[in-house]
Structures are given as structure tokens and as C-alpha cells.
Coordinates of C-alpha atoms and ligand atoms in Angstrom, one line a residue:
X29 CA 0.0 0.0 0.0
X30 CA 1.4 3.2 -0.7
X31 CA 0.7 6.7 0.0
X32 CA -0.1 10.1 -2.2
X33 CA -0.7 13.7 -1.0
X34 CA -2.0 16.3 -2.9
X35 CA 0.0 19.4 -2.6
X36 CA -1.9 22.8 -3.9
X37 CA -1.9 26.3 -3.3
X38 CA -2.5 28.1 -0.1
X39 CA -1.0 30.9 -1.1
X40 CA -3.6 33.5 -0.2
X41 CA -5.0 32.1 3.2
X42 CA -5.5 34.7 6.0
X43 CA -4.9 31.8 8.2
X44 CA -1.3 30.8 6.7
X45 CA -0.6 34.8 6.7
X46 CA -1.8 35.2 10.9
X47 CA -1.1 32.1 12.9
X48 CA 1.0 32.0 15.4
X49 CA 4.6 29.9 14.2
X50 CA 4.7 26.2 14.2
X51 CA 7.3 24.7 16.5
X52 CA 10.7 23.4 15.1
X53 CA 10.5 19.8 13.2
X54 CA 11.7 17.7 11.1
X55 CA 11.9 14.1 9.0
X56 CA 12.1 11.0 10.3
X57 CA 15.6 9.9 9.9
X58 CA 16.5 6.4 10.7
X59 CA 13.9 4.0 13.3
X60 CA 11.8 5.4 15.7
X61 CA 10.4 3.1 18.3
X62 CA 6.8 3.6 20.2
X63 CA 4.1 2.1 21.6
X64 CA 1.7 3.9 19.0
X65 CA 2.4 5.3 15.7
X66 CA 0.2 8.4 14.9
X67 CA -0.4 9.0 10.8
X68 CA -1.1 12.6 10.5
X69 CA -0.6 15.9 12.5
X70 CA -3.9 17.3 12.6
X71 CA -6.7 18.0 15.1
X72 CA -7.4 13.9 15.9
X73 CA -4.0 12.9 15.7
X74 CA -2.1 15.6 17.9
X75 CA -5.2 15.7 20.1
X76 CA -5.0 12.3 20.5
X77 CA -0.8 12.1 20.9
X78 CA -1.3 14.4 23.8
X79 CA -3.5 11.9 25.7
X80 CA -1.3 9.5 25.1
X81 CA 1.6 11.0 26.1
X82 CA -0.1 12.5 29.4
X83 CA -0.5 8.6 30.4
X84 CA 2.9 8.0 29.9
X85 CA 3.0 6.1 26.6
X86 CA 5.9 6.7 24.3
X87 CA 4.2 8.5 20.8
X88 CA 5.7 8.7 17.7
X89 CA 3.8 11.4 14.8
X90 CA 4.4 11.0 11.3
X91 CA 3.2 14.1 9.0
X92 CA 3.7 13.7 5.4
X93 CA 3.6 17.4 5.0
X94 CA 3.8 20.1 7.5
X95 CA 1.7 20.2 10.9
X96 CA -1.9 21.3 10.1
X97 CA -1.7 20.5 6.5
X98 CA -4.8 19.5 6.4
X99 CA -8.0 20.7 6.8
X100 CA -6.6 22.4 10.6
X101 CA -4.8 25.1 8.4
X102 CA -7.8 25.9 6.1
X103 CA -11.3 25.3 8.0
X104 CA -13.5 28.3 9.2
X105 CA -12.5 28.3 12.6
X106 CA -16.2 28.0 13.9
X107 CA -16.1 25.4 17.3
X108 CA -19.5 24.0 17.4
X109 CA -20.8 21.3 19.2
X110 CA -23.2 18.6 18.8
X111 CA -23.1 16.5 15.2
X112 CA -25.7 17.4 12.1
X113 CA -27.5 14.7 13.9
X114 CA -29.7 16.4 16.4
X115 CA -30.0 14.3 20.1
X116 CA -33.4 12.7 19.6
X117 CA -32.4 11.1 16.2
X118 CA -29.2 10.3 18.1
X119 CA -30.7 8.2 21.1
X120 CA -33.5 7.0 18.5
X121 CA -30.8 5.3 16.7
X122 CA -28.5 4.3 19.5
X123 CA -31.2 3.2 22.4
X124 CA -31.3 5.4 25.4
X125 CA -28.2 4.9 27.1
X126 CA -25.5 5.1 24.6
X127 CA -27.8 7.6 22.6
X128 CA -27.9 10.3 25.5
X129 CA -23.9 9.8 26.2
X130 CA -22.7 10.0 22.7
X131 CA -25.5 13.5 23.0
X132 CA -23.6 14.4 25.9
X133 CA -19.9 13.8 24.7
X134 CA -20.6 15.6 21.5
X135 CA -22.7 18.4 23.3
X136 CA -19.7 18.9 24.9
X137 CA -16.8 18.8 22.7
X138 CA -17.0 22.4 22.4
X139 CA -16.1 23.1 26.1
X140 CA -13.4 20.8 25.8
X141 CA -11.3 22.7 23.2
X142 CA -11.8 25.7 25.0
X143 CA -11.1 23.9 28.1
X144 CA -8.0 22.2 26.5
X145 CA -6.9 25.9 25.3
X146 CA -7.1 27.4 28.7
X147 CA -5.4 24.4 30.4
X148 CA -2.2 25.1 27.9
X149 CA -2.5 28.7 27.2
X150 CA -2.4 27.9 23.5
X151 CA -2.3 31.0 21.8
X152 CA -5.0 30.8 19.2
X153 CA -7.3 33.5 19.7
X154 CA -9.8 31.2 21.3
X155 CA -13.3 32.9 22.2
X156 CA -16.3 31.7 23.4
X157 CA -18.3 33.7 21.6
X158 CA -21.5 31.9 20.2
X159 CA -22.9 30.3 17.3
X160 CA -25.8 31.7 15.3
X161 CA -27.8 28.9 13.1
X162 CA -30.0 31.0 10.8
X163 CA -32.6 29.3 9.0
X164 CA -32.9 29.9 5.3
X165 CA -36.1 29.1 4.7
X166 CA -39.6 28.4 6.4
X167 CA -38.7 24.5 6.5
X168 CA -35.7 25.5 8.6
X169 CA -36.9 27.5 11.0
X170 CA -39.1 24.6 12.0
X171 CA -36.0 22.2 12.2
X172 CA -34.5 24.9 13.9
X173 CA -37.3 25.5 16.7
X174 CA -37.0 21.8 17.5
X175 CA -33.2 21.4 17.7
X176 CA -33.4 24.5 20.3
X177 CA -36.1 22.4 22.0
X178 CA -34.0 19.2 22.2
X179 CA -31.0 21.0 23.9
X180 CA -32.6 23.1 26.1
X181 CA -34.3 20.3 27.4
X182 CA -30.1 19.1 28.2
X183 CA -29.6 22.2 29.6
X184 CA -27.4 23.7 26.9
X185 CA -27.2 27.8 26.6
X186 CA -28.9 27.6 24.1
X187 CA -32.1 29.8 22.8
X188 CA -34.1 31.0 19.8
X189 CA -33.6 34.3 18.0
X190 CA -36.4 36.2 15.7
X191 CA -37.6 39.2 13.9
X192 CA -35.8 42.2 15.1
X193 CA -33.2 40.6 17.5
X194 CA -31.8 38.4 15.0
X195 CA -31.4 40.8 12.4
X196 CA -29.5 42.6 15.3
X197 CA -27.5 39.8 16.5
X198 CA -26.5 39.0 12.9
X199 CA -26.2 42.4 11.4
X200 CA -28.7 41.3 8.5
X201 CA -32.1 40.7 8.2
X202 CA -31.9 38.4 5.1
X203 CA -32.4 35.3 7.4
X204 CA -36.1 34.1 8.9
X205 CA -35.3 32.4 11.9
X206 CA -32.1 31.1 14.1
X207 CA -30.5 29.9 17.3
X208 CA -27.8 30.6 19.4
X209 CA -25.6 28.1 21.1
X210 CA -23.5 29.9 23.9
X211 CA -21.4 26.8 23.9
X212 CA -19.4 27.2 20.5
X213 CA -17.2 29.5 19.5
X214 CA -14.0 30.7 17.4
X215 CA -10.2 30.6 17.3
X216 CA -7.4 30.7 14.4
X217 CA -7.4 26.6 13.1
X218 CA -4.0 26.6 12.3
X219 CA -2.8 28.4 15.1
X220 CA -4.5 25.9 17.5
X221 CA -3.1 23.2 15.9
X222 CA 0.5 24.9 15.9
X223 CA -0.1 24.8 19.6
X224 CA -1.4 21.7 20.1
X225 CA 1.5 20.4 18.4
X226 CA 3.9 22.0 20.9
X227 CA 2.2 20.9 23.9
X228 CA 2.3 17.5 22.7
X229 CA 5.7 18.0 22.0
X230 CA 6.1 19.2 25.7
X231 CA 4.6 16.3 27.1
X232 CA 7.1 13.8 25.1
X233 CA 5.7 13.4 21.9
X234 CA 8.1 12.7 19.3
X235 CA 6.7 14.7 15.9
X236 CA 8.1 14.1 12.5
X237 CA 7.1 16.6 9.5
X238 CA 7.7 16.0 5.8
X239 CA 7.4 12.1 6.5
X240 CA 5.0 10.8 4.6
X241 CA 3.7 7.4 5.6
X242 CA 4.4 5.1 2.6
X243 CA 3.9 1.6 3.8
X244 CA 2.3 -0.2 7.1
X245 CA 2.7 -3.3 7.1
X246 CA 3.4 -6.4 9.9
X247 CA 6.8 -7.2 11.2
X248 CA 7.7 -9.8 13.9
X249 CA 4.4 -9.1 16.2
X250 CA 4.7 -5.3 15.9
X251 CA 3.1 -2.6 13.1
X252 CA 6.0 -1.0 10.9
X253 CA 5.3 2.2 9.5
X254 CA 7.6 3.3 6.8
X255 CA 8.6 6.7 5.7
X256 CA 11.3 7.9 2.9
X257 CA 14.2 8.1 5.1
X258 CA 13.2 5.8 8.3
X259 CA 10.7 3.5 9.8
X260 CA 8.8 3.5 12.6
X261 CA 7.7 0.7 14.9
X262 CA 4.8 0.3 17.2
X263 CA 2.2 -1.8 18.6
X264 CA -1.0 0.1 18.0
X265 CA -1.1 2.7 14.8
X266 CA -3.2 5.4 14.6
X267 CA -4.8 6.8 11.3
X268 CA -5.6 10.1 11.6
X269 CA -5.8 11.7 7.5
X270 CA -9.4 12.0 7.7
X271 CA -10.2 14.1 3.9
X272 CA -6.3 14.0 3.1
X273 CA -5.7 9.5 3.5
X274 CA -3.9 8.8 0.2
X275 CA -3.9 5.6 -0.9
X276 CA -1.7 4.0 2.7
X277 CA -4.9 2.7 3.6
X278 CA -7.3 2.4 1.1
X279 CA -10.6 1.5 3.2
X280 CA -10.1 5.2 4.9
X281 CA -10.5 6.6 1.2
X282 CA -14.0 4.9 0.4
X283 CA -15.6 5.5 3.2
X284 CA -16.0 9.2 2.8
X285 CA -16.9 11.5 0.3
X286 CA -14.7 14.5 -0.3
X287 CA -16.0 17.8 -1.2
X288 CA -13.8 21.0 -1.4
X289 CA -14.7 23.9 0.8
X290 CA -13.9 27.3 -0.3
X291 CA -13.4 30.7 2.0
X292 CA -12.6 34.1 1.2
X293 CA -11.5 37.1 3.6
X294 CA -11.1 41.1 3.4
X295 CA -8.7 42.9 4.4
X296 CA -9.5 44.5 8.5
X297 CA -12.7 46.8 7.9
X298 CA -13.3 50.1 8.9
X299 CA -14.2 50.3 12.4
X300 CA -17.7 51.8 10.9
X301 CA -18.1 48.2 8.6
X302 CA -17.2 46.3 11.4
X303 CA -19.2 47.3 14.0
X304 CA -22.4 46.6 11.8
X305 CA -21.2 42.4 11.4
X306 CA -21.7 40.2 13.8
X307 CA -22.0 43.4 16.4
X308 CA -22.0 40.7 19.2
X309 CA -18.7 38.7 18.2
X310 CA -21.3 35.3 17.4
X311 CA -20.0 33.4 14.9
X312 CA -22.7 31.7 11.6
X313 CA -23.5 28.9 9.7
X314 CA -26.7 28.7 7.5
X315 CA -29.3 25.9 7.5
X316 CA -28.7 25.3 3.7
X317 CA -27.2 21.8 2.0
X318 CA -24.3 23.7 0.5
X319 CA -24.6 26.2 3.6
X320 CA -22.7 29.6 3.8
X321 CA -20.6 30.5 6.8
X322 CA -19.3 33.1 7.8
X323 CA -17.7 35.6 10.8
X324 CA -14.9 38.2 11.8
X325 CA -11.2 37.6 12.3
X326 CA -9.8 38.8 15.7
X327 CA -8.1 42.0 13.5
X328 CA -12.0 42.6 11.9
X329 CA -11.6 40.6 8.6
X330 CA -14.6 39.0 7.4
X331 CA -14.5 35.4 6.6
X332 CA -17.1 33.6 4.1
X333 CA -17.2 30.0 3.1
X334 CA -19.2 27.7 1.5
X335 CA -19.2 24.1 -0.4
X336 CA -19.5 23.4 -3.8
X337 CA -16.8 21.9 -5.4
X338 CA -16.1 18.4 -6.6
X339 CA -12.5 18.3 -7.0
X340 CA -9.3 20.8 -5.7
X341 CA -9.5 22.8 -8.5
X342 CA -11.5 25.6 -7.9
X343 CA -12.2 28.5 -10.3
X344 CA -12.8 32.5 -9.7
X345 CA -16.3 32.0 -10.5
X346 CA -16.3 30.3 -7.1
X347 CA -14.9 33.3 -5.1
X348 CA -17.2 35.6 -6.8
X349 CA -20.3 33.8 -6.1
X350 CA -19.3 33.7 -2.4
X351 CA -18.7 38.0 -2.1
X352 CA -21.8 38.1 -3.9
X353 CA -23.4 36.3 -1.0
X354 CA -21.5 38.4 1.2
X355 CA -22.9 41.3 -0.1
X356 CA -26.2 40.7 -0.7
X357 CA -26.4 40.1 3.5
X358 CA -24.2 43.2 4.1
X359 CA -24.5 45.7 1.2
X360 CA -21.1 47.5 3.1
X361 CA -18.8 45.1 1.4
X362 CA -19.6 46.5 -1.8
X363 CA -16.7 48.5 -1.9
X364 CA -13.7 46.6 0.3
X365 CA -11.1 44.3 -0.8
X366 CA -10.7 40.5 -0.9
X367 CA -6.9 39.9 -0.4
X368 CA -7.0 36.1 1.2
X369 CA -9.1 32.8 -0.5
X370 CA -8.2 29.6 0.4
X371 CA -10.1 26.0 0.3
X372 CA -9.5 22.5 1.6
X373 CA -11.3 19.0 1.7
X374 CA -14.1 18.0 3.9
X375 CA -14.4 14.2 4.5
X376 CA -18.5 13.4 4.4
X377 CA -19.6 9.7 5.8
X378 CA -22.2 7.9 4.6
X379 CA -24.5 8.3 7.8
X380 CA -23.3 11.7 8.3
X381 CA -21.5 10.5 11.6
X382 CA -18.1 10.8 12.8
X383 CA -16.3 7.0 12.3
X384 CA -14.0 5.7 15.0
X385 CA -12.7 1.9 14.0
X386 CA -10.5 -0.8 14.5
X387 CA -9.3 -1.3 10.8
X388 CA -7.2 -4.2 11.6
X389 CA -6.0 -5.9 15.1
X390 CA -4.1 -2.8 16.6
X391 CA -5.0 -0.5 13.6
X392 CA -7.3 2.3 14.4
X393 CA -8.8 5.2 12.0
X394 CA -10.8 8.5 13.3
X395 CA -12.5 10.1 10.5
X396 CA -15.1 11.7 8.7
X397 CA -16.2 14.7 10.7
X398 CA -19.2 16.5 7.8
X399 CA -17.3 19.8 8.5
X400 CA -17.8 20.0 12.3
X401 CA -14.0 18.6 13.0
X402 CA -12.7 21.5 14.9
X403 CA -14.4 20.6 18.1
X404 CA -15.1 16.6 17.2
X405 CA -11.6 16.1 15.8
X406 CA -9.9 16.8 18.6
X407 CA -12.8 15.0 21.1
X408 CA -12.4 11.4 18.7
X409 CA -8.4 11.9 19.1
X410 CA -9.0 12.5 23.2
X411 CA -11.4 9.4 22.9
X412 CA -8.7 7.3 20.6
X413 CA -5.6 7.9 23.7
X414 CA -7.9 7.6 26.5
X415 CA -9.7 3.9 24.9
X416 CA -5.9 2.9 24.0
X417 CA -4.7 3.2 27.4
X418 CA -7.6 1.9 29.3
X419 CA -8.8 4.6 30.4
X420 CA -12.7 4.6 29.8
X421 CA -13.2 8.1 30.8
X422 CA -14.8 8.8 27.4
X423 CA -17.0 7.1 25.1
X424 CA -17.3 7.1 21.2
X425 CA -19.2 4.2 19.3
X426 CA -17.0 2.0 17.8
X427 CA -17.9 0.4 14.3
X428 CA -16.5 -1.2 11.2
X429 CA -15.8 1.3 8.0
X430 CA -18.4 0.8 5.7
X431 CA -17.5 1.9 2.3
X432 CA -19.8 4.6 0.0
X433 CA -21.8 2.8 -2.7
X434 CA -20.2 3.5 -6.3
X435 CA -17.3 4.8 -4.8
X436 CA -15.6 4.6 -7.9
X437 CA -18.6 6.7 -9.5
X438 CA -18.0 9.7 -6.9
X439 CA -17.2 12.4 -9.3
X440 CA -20.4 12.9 -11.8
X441 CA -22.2 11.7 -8.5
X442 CA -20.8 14.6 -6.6
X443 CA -21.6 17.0 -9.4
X444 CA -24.7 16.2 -9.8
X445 CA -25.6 15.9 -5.6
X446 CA -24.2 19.7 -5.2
X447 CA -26.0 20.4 -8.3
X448 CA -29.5 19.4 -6.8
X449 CA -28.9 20.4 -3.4
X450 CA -28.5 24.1 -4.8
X451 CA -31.6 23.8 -6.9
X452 CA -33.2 22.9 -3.9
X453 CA -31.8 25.4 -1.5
X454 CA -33.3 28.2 -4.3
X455 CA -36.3 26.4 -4.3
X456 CA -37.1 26.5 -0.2
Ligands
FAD522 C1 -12.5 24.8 4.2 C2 -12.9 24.0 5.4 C3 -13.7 24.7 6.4 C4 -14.1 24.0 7.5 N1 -14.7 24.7 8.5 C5 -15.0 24.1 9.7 C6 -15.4 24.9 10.8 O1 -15.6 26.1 10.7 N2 -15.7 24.2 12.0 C7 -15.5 22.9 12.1 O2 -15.8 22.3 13.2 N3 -15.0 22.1 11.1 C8 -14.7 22.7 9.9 N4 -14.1 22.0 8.9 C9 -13.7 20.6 9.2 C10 -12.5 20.4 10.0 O3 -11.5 21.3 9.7 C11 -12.0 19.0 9.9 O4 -13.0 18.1 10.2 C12 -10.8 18.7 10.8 O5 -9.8 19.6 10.7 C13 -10.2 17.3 10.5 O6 -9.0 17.2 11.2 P1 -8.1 15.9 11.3 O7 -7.1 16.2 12.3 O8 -8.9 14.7 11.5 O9 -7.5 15.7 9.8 P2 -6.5 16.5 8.9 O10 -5.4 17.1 9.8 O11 -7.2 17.3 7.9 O12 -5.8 15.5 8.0 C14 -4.8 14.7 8.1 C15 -3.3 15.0 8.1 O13 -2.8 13.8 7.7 C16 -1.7 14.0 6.8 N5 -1.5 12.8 6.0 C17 -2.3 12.3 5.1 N6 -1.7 11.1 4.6 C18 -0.5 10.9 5.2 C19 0.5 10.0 5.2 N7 0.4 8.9 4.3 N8 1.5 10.1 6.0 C20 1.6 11.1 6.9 N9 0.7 12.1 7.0 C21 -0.4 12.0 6.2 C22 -2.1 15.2 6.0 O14 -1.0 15.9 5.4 C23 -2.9 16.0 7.1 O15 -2.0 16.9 7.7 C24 -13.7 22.6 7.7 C25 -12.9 22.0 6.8 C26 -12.5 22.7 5.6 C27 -11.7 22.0 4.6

């Protein structure tokens, strides 16, 4: 089995051109020997390096590129709890017990990055700051009503917003409905991954860059991970390349659907702009398929993003159609710049769920977060360190990967799936 990873062009992201530096790396050279192998420096896999390294296992990291490569240096920054899956249809699937724990690890995973910040003063511009849901259409403000429900009855912050005050909380009044859920929040992705990395560091992790997993295969009762220029050995591996698994492990790849996300930022707006955003500091997401979201930087950027595209090659036209949707909710933006654009893969499952398996005796993969991997990412990696060292502090349904129908048919699928959602999220 051997691996590929795409490179492409990050050029213009606000986050590459803000965060906070990564600590000092480099390649494997030569045989490092652990008791788990991590593939992948990203949210799950340094999340989950930490915890073991905090119980005193020895942890060695292989990133093929740099730390963050992945979708921790490009997503939106938006911490939100919970999973698409709102609680009822979680314990409805999962029987009371498990359903109402997985509700309240999820519900939670929010207050445990911002918890996990605070504990390592990782410099990230962490805030707690909120997260509007608008609904974009009647239908949506109904689903929206009942999700408010269903946590408030859990005793989440959580409340509806209408008419007047959520045109005032959002700035806009092009949105029906929405909630707000005091639990999520916002930081700089890459620079919160830059820090976790040197905390894990701290605590004894080793951490290779620019050593791209080529090969894992068996070798006198242990796993053996090879890498250009060394090898590492281990008893338990971890998989963490959620969107960005090459072809090292093959099942990782059909079990999600990739789509490319795409984000575009202005230059810090005039104090007058600014103040008329956001004016509370909430963060959004919209209720549509291919939703919008969208917030301001810590230095008063503004930040849209959206999905669309089937591959990594994304066009203008996609940019364009984003500031236009910028525009049409604040008319302000007319006239200001958009210096930064940027865009990475989202890994989608085929039950919308976060997957946590056992891929072989010793092998285990943590993937597919639907775009809500900021806070869930790093939960499945604290989940992954505390199962593999006995710990049983935290809970995550363990399952077998079960591959996407006509995988091999995912391209004209995808075009014509983003196709039709859009018709229908003009149509409601
Ligand atoms: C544009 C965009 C916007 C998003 N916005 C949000 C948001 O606002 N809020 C939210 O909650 N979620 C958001 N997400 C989703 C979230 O970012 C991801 O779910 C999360 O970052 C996944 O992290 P990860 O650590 O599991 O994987 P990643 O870190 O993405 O991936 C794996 C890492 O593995 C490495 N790798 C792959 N193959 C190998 C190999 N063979 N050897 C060694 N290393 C390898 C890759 O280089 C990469 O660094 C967004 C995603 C994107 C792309």
C-alpha cells in the first residue's frame, strides 16, 4: 500500500498569513520506536498524541507534509458542538443509554477545546463567543425551533432568536429564523493546531514533518510504519488523514466522500463596517445543504465559506459567487477588498456520523467529521488515547468502516448531488 498527498496552493489564506509559528520539526531519519504510531498531524492525531503522552505512553507522529496541512490550516474556525444529527435522532438510533452519552460527549466537545486551550494557554485567539444557526427558509426554522427544543431540554445555553433581535445579532435581516448556542465558539485553526503540536511536544511526543507514511505493514508481532528516510515501529497505529488519506490505507478513502470547501477574507474593515457584522462577536452557519458561513477575524476581517466543489481545482467563479453572497447580507462590502481565499477538503460519511474503527488488530482510524471537525476532531483523538490506554473516561461508538456505494462513480455523483442540493436550497 502506498501513500499520495496532494499538494496545492495556499498561497492566499488569511490563516497561513496570521497564525502563530509552528514549532521546530523535522523528517524521520532512521527508526523510531513507540508504543503507538500516529499517521497525521492534525486536530485527531495531535489531540489524541497528547493523551497519550499524558499517560505515559511513548508517541511517535508521522506528518507527510507540514503540521496542520490539512484541513486544521484551512477550515473556518467555527467550534460547534453537537453533530448534524440532532440528540433525539441520536438516542432514537442508539437506544437510550449510549444515545444520551454520545449527545452528551458531543454536546460537549465544544467546552473541551476551550477547556484544552485554557489548560495550555495555547495562543490561538480562542473565544467563546457563540454560534448563530439561521434558518434559510420556512422549513428551517421549524428544524431549527426543534433542535433549540431538544437541547434546552439538556440544559445547553442555548435559545431561539427572531424578527428584530436576529437581524440585530446577525447584522442582517436576510435570514427568517435562528439559534444561538453559547457553547461554540472561534479561534485561528491553524494556530491551535501549531499549539497543540507544541504541547504534545512538551509532554514527550516525538513529531516528525515532511514524513510521509508510505507503507504499514506487519513485522515480527509489531506494526511497521515506513517513511522515505526511516521506519517507525509500534504496537498500535493510529490513522488520523481524515479528507487527506492517500492511498496508505485504502478503506479510509472509500468510506468518505470529499468535497472541497472554499473561504474568502477582506482585508480589516473600517471600524464603521465592522461594528455593523456580527456586532456581538457570534459566529454563523446557515441551514442550507451547500450552507454559507461566515464571521470576523480577531483583526476585523470577514470570513465567508461555502461548499460546492467536486475536485481541488476551484475557479474564480467560485470566489465571486461567495462575495456576492457576502454582499447581498451586508451591502457594506460592496466597496472593500478581498486579499485572502483559500479552500480544503471536507471528509463526508455515509451516515453523516463521525467514524471511530479498528481497521485491523491494533490499527485504528478516526475520521469523517461533515465539516464539524474542529471541536469533534480533537474529542475522537481525546477518545482514541484515553480507549488505548484503558482509560474509559470517554465514550465514542466504535464500528466497522463501511465503504460509500459506487465509490468509484464519486465524481459525476458529486456534481450532480451539489447540483441538486443548490436547486433545492433556491427552491425553499
Ligand atoms: C474549508 C474548510 C472549512 C471548515 N470549517 C470548519 C469549521 O468552521 N468548523 C468545524 O468544526 N470544522 C470545519 N471544517 C472541518 C475540520 O477542519 C476537519 O474536520 C478537521 O480539521 C479534521 O482534522 P483531522 O485532524 O482529523 O484531519 P487533517 O489534519 O485534515 O488530516 C490529516 C493530516 O494527515 C496528513 N497525512 C495524510 N496522509 C498521510 C500519510 N500517508 N503520512 C503522513 N501524514 C499523512 C495530512 O498531510 C494532514 O496533515 C472545515 C474543513 C474545511 C476543509
Amino acid at each position: 500500500m502506498t501513500a499520495a498527498v496532494a499538494a496545492d496552493d495556499q498561497s492566499l489564506s488569511l490563516w497561513r498569513a496570521t497564525a502563530a509559528p509552528a514549532p521546530a520539526t523535522a523528517a524521520l531519519e532512521g527508526r523510531a520506536e513507540a508504543d503507538v504510531a500516529i499517521v497525521g498531524a492534525g486536530y485527531t492525531g495531535l489531540s489524541c498524541a497528547l493523551a497519550l503522552a499524558e499517560a505515559g505512553r511513548e508517541v511517535v507522529v508521522l506528518e507527510a507534509q507540514e503540521i496542520g496541512h490539512g484541513a486544521p490550516g484551512r477550515n473556518g474556525g467555527q467550534v460547534i458542538p453537537g453533530l448534524k444529527h440532532d440528540p433525539e435522532e441520536l438516542v432514537a438510533r442508539l437506544g437510550h443509554e449510549r444515545g444520551e452519552a454520545l449527545v452528551r460527549l458531543t454536546g460537549g466537545a465544544a467546552d473541551r477545546v476551550f477547556a484544552l486551550i485554557a489548560k495550555h494557554r495555547i495562543d490561538c485567539a480562542a473565544t467563546q463567543c457563540g454560534w448563530i444557526q439561521p434558518a434559510h427558509s420556512a422549513a428551517a426554522a421549524k428544524t431549527i425551533v426543534e433542535r433549540a427544543r431538544q437541547w434546552t431540554a439538556r440544559h445547553a445555553p442555548v435559545e431561539l432568536l427572531a424578527g428584530a433581535r436576529l437581524a440585530s445579532a446577525l447584522g442582517t435581516d436576510v435570514y427568517r429564523a435562528g439559534w444561538l448556542d453559547r457553547r461554540a465558539g472561534a479561534l485561528q485553526p491553524l494556530s491551535y493546531v501549531r499549539g497543540l503540536a507544541r504541547v504534545a511536544l512538551a509532554a514527550g511526543v516525538r513529531l516528525h514533518t515532511q514524513s510521509p507514511a508510505t507503507q504499514i505493514m506487519r513485522d515480527d508481532g509489531e506494526w511497521l510504519v515506513r517513511t522515505p528516510r526511516g521506519e517507525g515501529r509500534a504496537r498500535q497505529i493510529v490513522l488520523a488523514t481524515d479528507a487527506y488519506s492517500g492511498a496508505l490505507w485504502p478503506e479510509l478513502v472509500v468510506n468518505q466522500l470529499i468535497v472541497t470547501s472554499v473561504q474568502t477574507a477582506t482585508a480589516p474593515l473600517p471600524d464603521a463596517i465592522r461594528r455593523a457584522i456580527l456586532p456581538h462577536g457570534n459566529v454563523a452557519s446557515d441551514t442550507r445543504r451547500l450552507l454559507y458561513y461566515f464571521r470576523v477575524d480577531a483583526a476585523g476581517r470577514f470570513i465567508i465559506g461555502g461548499r460546492g466543489s467536486a475536485t481541488d481545482e476551484v475557479s474564480e467563479r467560485v470566489y465571486a459567487t461567495l462575495q456576492r453572497a457576502a454582499i447581498r447580507m451586508y451591502p457594506a462590502l460592496a466597496d472593500v477588498q478581498w486579499p485572502c481565499r483559500w479552500y480544503g477538503r471536507v471528509g463526508i460519511t455515509r451516515d453523516w456520523l463521525p467514524h471511530l474503527a479498528e481497521v485491523a488488530p491494533g490499527v485504528w482510524a478516526a475520521l469523517g467529521y461533515c465539516g464539524r471537525g474542529v471541536a469533534m476532531a480533537t474529542t475522537l483523538g481525546l477518545v482514541l488515547g484515553d480507549m488505548l490506554t484503558g482509560g474509559g473516561r470517554l465514550a465514542y461508538p466504535v464500528a466497522s468502516l463501511a465503504p460509500i456505494p459506487w465509490h468509484a462513480l464519486r465524481g459525476p455523483m458529486l456534481r450532480a448531488g451539489i447540483a441538486y442540493y443548490r436547486m433545492l436550497d433556491t427552491m425553499s
